[in-house]
Coordinates of N, CA and C in Angstrom, one line a residue:
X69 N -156.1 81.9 34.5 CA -155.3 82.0 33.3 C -156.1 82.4 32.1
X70 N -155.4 83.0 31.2 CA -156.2 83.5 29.8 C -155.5 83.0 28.5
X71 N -156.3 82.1 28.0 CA -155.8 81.6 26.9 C -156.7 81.1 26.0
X72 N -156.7 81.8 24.7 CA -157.4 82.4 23.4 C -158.2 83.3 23.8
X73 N -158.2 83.8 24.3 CA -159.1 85.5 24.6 C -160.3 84.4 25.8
X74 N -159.8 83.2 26.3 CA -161.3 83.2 27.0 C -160.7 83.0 28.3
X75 N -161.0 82.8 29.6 CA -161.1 82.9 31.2 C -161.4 81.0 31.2
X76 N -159.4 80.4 31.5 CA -159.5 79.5 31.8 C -159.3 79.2 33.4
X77 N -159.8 78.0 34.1 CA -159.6 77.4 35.6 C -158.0 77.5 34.8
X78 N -156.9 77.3 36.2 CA -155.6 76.7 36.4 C -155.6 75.0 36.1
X79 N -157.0 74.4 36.4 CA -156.7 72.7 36.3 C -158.2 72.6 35.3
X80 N -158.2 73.2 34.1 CA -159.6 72.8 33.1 C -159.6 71.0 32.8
X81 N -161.1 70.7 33.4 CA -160.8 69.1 33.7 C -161.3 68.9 31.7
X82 N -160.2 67.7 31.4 CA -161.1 67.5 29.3 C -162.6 67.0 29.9
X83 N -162.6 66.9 28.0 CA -164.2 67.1 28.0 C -164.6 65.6 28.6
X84 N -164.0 64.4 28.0 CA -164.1 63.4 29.0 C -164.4 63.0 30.0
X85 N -164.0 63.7 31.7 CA -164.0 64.0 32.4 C -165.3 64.7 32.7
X86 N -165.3 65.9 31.8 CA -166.8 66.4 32.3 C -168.0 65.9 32.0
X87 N -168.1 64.3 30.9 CA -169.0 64.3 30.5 C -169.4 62.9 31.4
X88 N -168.2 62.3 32.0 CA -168.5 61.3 33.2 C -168.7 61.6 34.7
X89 N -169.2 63.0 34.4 CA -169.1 63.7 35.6 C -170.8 63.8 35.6
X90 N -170.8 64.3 34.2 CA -172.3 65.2 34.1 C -173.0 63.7 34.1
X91 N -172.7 62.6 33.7 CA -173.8 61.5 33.4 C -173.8 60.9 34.6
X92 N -173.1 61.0 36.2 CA -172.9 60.2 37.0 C -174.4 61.2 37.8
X93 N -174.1 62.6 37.2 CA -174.6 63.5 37.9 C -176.2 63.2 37.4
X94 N -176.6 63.0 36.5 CA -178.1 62.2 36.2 C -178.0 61.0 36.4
X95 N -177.7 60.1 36.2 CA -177.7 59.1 37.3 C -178.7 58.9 38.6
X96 N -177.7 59.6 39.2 CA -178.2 59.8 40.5 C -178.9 60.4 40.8
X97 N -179.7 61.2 40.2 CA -180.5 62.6 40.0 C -181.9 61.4 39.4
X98 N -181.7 60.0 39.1 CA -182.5 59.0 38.2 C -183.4 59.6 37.2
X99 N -182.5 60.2 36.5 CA -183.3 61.2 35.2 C -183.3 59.6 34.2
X100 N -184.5 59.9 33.8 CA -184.6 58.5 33.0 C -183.9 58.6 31.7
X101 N -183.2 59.3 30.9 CA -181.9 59.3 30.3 C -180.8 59.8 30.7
X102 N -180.1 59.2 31.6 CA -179.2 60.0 32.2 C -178.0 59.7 31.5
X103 N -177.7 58.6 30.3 CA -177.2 58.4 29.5 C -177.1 58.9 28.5
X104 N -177.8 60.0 28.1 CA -178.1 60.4 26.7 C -177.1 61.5 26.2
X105 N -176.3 62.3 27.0 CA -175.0 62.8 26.8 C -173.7 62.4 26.6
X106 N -173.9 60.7 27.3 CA -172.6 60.0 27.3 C -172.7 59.7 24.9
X107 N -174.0 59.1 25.2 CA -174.2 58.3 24.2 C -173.6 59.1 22.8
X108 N -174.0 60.3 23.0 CA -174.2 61.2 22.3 C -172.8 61.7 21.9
X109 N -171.9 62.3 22.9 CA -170.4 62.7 22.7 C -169.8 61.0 22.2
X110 N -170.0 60.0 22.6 CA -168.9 58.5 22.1 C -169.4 58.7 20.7
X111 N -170.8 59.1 19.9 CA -171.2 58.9 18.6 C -170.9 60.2 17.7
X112 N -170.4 61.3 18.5 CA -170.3 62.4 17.6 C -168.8 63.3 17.8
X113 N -168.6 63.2 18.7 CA -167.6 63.9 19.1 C -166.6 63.3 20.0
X114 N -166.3 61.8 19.6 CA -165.3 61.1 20.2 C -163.8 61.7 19.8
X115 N -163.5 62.4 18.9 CA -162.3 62.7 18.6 C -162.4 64.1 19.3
X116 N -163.3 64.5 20.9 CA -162.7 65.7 21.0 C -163.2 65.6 22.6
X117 N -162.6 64.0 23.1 CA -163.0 64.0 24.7 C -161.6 63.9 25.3
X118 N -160.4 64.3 24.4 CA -158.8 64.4 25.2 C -158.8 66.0 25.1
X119 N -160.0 67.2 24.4 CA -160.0 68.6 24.4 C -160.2 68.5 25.8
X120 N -160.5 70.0 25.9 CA -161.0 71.1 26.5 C -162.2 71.8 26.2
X121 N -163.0 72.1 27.0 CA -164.2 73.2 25.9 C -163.1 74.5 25.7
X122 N -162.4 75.0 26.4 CA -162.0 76.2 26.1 C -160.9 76.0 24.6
X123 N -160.9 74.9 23.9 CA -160.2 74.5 22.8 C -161.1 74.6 21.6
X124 N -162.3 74.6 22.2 CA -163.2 74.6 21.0 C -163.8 76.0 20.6
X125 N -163.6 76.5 19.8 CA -163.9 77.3 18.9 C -165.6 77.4 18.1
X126 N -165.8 78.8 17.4 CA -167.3 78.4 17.2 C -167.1 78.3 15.5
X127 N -166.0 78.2 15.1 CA -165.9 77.8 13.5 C -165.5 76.1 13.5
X128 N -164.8 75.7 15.2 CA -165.0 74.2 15.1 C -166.6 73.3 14.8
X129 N -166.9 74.1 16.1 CA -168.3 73.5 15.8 C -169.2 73.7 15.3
X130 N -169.3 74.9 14.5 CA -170.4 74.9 13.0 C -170.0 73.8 12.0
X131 N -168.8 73.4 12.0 CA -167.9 72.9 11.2 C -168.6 71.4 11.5
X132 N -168.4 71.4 13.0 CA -168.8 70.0 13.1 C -170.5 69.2 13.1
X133 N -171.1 70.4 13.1 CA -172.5 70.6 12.9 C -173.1 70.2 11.3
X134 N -172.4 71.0 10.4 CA -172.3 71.0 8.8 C -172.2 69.2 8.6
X135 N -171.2 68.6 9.1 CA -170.8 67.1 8.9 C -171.5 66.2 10.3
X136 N -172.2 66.4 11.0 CA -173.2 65.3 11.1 C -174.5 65.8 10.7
X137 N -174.6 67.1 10.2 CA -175.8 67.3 9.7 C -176.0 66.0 8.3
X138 N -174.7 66.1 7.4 CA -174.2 65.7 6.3 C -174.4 64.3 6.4
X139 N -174.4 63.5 7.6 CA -174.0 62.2 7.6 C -175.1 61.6 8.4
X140 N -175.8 62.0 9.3 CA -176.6 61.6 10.1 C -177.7 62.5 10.3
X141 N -178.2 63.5 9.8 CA -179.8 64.4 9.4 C -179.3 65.4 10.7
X142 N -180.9 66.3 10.3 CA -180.5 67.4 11.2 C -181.0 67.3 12.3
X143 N -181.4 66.2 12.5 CA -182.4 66.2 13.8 C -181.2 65.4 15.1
X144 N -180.5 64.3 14.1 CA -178.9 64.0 15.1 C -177.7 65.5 15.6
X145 N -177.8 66.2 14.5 CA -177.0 67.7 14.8 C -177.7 68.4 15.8
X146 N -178.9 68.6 16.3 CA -180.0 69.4 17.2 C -179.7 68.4 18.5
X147 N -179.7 67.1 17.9 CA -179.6 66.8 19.6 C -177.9 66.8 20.1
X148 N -177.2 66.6 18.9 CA -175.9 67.0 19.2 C -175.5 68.5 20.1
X149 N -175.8 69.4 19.4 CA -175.0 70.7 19.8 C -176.1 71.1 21.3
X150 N -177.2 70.3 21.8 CA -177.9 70.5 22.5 C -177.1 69.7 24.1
X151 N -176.7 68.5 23.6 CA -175.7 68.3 24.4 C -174.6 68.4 24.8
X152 N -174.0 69.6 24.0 CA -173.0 70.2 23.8 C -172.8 71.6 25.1
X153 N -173.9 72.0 24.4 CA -174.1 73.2 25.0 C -174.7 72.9 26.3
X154 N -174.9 71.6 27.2 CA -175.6 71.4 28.1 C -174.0 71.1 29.4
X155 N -173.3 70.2 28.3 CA -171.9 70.4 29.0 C -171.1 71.7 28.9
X156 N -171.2 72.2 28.5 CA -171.1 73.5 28.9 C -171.3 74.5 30.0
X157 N -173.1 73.8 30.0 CA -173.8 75.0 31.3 C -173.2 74.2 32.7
X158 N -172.9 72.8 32.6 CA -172.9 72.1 33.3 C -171.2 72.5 34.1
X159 N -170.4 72.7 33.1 CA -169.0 73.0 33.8 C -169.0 74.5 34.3
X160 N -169.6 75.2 33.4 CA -170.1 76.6 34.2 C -170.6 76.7 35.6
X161 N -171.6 75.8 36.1 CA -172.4 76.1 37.3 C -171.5 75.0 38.6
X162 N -170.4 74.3 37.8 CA -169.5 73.8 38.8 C -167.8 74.4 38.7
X163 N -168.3 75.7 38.0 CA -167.1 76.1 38.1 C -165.6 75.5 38.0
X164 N -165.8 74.3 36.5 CA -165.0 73.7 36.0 C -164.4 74.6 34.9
X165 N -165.3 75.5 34.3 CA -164.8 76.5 33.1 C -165.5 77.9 33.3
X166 N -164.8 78.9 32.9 CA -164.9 79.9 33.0 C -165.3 81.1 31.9
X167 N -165.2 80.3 30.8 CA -165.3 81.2 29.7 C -166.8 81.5 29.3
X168 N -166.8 81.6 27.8 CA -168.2 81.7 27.4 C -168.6 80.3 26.3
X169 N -169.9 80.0 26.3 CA -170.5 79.0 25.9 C -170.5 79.4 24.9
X170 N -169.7 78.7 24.0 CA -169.2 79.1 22.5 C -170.4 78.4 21.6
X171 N -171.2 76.7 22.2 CA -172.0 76.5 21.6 C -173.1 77.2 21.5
X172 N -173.6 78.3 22.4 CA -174.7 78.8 22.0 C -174.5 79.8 20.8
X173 N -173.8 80.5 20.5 CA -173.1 80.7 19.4 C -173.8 80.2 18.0
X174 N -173.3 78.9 18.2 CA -174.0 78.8 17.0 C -175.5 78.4 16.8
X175 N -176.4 78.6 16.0 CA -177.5 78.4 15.5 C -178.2 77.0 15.7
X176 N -179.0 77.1 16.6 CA -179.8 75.4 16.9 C -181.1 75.6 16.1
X177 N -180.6 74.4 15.0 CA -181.7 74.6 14.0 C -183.0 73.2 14.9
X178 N -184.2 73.5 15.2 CA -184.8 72.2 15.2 C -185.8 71.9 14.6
X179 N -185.0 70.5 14.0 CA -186.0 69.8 13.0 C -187.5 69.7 12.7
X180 N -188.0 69.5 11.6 CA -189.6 69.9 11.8 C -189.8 68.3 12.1
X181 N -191.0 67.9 12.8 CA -191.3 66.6 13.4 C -192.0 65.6 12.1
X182 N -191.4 64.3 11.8 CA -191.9 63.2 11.5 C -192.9 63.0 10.8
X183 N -194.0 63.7 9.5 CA -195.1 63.2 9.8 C -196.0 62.1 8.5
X184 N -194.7 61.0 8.5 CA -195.3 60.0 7.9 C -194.6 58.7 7.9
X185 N -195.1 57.5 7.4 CA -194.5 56.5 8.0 C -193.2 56.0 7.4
X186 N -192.4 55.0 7.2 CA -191.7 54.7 6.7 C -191.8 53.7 4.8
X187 N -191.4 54.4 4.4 CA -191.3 53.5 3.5 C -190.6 51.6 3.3
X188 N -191.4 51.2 2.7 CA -190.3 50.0 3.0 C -189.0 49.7 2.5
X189 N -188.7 50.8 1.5 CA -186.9 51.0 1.2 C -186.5 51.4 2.9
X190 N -187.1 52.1 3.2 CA -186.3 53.2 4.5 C -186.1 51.7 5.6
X191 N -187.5 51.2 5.6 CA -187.1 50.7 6.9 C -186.4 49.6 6.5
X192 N -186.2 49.1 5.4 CA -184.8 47.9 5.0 C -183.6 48.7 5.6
X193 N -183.0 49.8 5.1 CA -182.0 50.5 5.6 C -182.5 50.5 7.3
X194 N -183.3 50.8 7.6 CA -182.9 50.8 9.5 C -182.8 49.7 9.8
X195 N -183.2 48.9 9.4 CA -183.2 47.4 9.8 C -181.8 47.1 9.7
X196 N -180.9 47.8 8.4 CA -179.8 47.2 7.9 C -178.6 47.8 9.4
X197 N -178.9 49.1 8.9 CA -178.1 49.9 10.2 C -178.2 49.5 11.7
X198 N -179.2 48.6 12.6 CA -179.3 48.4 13.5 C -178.5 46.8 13.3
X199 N -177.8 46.8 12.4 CA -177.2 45.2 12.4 C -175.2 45.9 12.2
X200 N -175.1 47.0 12.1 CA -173.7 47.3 11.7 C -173.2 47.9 13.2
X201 N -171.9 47.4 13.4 CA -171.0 47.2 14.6 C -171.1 48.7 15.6
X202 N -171.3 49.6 14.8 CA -171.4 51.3 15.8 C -173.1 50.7 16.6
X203 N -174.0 50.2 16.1 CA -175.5 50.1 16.9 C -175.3 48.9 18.0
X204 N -174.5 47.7 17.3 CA -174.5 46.7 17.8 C -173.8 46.4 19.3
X205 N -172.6 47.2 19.2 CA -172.1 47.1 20.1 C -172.4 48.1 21.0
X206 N -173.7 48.4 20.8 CA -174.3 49.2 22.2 C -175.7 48.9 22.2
X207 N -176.4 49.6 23.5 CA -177.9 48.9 24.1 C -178.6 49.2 22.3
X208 N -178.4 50.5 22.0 CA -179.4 50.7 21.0 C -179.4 50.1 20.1
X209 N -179.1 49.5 19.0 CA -179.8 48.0 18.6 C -181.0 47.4 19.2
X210 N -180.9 47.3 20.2 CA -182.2 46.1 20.9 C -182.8 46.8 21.2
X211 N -182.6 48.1 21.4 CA -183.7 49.2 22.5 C -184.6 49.5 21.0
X212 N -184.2 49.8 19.9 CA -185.2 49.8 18.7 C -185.9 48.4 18.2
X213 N -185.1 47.6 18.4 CA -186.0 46.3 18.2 C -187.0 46.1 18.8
X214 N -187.0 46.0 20.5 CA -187.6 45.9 21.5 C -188.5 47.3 21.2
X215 N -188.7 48.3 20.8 CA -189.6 48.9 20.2 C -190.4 48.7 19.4
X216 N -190.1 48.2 18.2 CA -190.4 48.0 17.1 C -191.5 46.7 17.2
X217 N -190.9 45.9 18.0 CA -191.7 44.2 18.7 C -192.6 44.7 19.5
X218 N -192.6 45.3 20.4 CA -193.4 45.6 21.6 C -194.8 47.0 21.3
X219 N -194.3 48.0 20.6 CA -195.1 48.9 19.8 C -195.4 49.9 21.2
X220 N -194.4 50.1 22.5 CA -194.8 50.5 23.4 C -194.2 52.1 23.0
X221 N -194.3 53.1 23.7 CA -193.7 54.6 23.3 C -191.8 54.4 24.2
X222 N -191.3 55.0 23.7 CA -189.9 55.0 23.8 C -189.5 55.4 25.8
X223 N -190.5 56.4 26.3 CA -190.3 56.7 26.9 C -190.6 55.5 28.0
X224 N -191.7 54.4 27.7 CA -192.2 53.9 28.6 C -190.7 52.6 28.4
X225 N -190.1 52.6 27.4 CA -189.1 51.4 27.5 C -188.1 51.9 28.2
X226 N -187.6 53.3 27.9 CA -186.6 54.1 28.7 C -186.6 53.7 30.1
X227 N -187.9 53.8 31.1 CA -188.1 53.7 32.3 C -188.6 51.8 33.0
X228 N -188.9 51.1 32.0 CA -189.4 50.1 32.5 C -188.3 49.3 33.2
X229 N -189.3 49.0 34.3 CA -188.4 48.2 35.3 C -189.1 46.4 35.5
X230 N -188.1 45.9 35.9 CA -188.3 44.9 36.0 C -189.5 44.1 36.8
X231 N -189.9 44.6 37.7 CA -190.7 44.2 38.6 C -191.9 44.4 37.9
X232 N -192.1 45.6 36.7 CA -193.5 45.0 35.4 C -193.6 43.8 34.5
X233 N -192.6 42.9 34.8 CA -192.2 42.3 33.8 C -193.2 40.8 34.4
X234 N -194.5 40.6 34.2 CA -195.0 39.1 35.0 C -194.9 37.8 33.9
X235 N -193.7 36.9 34.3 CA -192.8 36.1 33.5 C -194.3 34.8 33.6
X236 N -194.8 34.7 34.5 CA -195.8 34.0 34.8 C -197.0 34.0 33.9
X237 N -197.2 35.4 33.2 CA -198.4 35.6 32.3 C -197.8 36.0 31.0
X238 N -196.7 35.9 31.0 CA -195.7 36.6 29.3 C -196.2 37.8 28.9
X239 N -196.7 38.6 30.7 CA -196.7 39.9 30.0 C -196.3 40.7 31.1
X240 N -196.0 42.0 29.8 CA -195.4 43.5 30.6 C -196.4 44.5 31.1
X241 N -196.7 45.0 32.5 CA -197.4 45.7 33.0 C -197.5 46.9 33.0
X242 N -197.2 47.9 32.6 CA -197.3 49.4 32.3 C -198.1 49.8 33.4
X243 N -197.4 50.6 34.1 CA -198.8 51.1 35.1 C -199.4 52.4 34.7
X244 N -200.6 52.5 34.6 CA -201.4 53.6 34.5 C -201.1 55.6 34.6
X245 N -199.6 55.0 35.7 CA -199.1 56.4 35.9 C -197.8 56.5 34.5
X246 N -197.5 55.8 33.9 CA -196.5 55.6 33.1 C -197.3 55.8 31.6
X247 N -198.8 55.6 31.5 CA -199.4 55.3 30.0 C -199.5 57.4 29.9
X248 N -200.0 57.2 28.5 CA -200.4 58.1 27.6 C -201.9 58.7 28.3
X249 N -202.3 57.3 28.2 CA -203.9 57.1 28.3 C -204.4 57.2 29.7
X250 N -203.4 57.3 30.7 CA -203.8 56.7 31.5 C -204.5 55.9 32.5
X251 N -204.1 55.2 31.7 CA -204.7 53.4 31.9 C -203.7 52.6 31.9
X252 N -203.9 51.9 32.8 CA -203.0 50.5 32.6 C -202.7 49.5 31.7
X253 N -201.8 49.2 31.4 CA -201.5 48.4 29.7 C -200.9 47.3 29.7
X254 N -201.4 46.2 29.5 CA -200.3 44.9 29.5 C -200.8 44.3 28.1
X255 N -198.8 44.5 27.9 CA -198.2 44.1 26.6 C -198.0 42.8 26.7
X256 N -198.4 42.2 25.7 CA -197.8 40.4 25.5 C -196.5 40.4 25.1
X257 N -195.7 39.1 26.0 CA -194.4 38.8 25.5 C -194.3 37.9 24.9
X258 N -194.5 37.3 23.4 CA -194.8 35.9 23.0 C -193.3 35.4 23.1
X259 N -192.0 36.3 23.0 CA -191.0 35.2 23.5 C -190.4 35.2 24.7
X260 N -191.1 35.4 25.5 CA -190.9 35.6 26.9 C -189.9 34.1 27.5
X261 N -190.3 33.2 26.8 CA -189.9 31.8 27.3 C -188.0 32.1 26.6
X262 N -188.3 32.6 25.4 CA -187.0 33.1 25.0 C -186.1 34.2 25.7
X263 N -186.5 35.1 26.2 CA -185.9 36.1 27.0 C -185.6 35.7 28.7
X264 N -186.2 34.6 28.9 CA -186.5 34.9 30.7 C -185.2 34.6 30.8
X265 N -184.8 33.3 30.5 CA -183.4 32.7 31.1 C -182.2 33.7 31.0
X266 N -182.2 34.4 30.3 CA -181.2 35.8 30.1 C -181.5 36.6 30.7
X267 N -182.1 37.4 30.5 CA -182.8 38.7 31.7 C -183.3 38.3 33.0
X268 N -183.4 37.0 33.5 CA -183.8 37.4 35.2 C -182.4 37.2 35.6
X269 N -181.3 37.2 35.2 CA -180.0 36.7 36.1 C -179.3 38.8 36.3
X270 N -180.5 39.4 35.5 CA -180.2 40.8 36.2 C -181.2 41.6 36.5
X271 N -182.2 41.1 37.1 CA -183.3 41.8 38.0 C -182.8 41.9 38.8
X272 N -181.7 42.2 39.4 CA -181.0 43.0 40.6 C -179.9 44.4 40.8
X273 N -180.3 45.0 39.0 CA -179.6 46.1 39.0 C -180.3 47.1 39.5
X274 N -179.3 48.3 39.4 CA -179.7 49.6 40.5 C -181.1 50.0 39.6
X275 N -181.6 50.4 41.2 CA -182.7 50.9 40.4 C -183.9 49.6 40.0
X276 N -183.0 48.7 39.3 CA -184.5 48.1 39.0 C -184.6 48.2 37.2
X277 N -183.8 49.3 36.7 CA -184.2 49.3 35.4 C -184.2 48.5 34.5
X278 N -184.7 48.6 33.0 CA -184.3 47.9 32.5 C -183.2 47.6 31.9
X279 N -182.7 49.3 31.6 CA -182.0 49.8 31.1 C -180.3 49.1 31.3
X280 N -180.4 48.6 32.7 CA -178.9 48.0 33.2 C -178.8 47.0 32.9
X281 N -179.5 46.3 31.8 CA -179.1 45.1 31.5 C -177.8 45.1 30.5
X282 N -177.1 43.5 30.4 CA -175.9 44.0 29.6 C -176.2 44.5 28.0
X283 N -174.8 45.2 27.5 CA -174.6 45.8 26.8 C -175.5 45.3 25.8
X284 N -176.1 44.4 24.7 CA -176.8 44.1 24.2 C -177.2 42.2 24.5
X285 N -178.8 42.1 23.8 CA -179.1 40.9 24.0 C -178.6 39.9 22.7
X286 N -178.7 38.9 23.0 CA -177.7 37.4 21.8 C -178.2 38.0 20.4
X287 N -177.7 37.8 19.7 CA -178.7 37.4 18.3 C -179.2 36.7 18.2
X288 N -179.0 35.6 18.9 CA -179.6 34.5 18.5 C -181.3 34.6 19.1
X289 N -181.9 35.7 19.8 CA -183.0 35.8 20.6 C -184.0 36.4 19.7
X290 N -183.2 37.3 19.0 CA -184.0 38.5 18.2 C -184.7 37.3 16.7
X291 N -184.4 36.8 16.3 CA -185.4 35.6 15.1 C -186.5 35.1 15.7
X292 N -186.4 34.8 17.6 CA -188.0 34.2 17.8 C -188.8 34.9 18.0
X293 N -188.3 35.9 18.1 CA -189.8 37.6 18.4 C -190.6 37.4 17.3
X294 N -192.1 37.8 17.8 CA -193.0 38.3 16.6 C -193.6 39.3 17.3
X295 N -194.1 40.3 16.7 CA -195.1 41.7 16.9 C -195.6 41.2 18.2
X296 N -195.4 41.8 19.2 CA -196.6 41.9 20.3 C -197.3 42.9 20.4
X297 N -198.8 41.6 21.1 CA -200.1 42.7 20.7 C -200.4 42.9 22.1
X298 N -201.6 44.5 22.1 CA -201.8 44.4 23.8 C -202.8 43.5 24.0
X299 N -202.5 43.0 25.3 CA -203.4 42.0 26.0 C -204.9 42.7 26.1
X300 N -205.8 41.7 26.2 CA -207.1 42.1 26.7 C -207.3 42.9 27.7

């Protein structure tokens, strides 16, 4: 069928649909973010998972690009229309849509990288923001705290699994194939005595990750943390 000038399927599945399709589809593929497109359409483009891609337009989404550029920097807009355009290639090569990838279309600006530290106005504001109900009521809240405490790289928290975790020495194991340096790294947990009773009742999720633990950890956990340093 043909409708707005583009080459629609007879049953075009919404965007919804494709984007619990495409995340089931990394998942299982154990792409160590295989979440990062769900996360990404619930925070940016939740008013457009009852569409269609063939509903979207490329003056929608410049449109919609301009206002998270506006509201959230350019570097959230780049990873936005990146996941955009990824559900896209993805309904293309399962022959869920037929048309053309309207987000490549538009212009993927990427951000120039990071290169100084935070001020301590700034980091009062992230500190503030990782406490307001959009962070809280998901992993990321604690996935930056648990950064921030631990001083490990994002990639190695992304992937850490339980079985580094030696509750017996209050420290986390990084194995050598996982470091920068490649070397082996054990991070101190100084509230490890704080965390265990919560976190071993799910050392039995898939995989092993960390990642499956529930949706965020108490509040009441995050006051006994202090900076952990690497062990000897």
């Amino acid at each position: 069928a043909i409708e707005g000038g583009q080459a629609k399927p007879e049953k075009e599945p919404k965007i919804q649909e494709l984007v619990d399709s495409y995340t089931a589809k990394l998942k299982l593929e154990k792409k160590k973010q295989w979440f990062w497109a769900e996360e990404i359409f619930n925070r940016v483009y939740s008013d457009w998972l009852t569409r269609r891609l063939s509903d979207l337009t490329e003056v929608s989404i410049e449109d919609r690009q301009l206002k998270i550029t506006a509201e959230r920097g350019q570097s959230a807009a780049t990873r936005a229309l990146k996941a955009l355009r990824a559900l896209f290639n993805y309904a293309e090569k399962r022959s869920l849509y037929q048309g053309k990838n309207t987000a490549k279309k538009v212009d993927l600006v990427e951000s120039e990288p990071r290169r100084r530290w935070f001020t301590a106005a700034e980091k009062a504001r992230f500190l503030d923001a990782l406490n307001t109900p959009e962070f809280t009521s998901t992993y990321v809240s604690d996935f930056f705290r648990l950064l921030l405490l631990t001083g490990v790289r994002w990639g190695n928290l992304c992937s850490a699994r339980w079985d580094e975790m030696v509750w017996e020495e209050n420290v986390w194991v990084i194995p050598k194939e996982k470091s920068k340096s490649g070397h082996e790294m054990r991070i101190g947990l100084r509230s490890a005595e704080l965390l265990k009773p919560v976190l071993v009742g799910f050392t039995g999720g898939v995989h092993g990750h960390v990642r499956e633990l529930p949706q965020r950890l108490p509040d009441r956990l995050l006051p006994g943390w202090v900076p952990a340093v690497v062990a000897p």
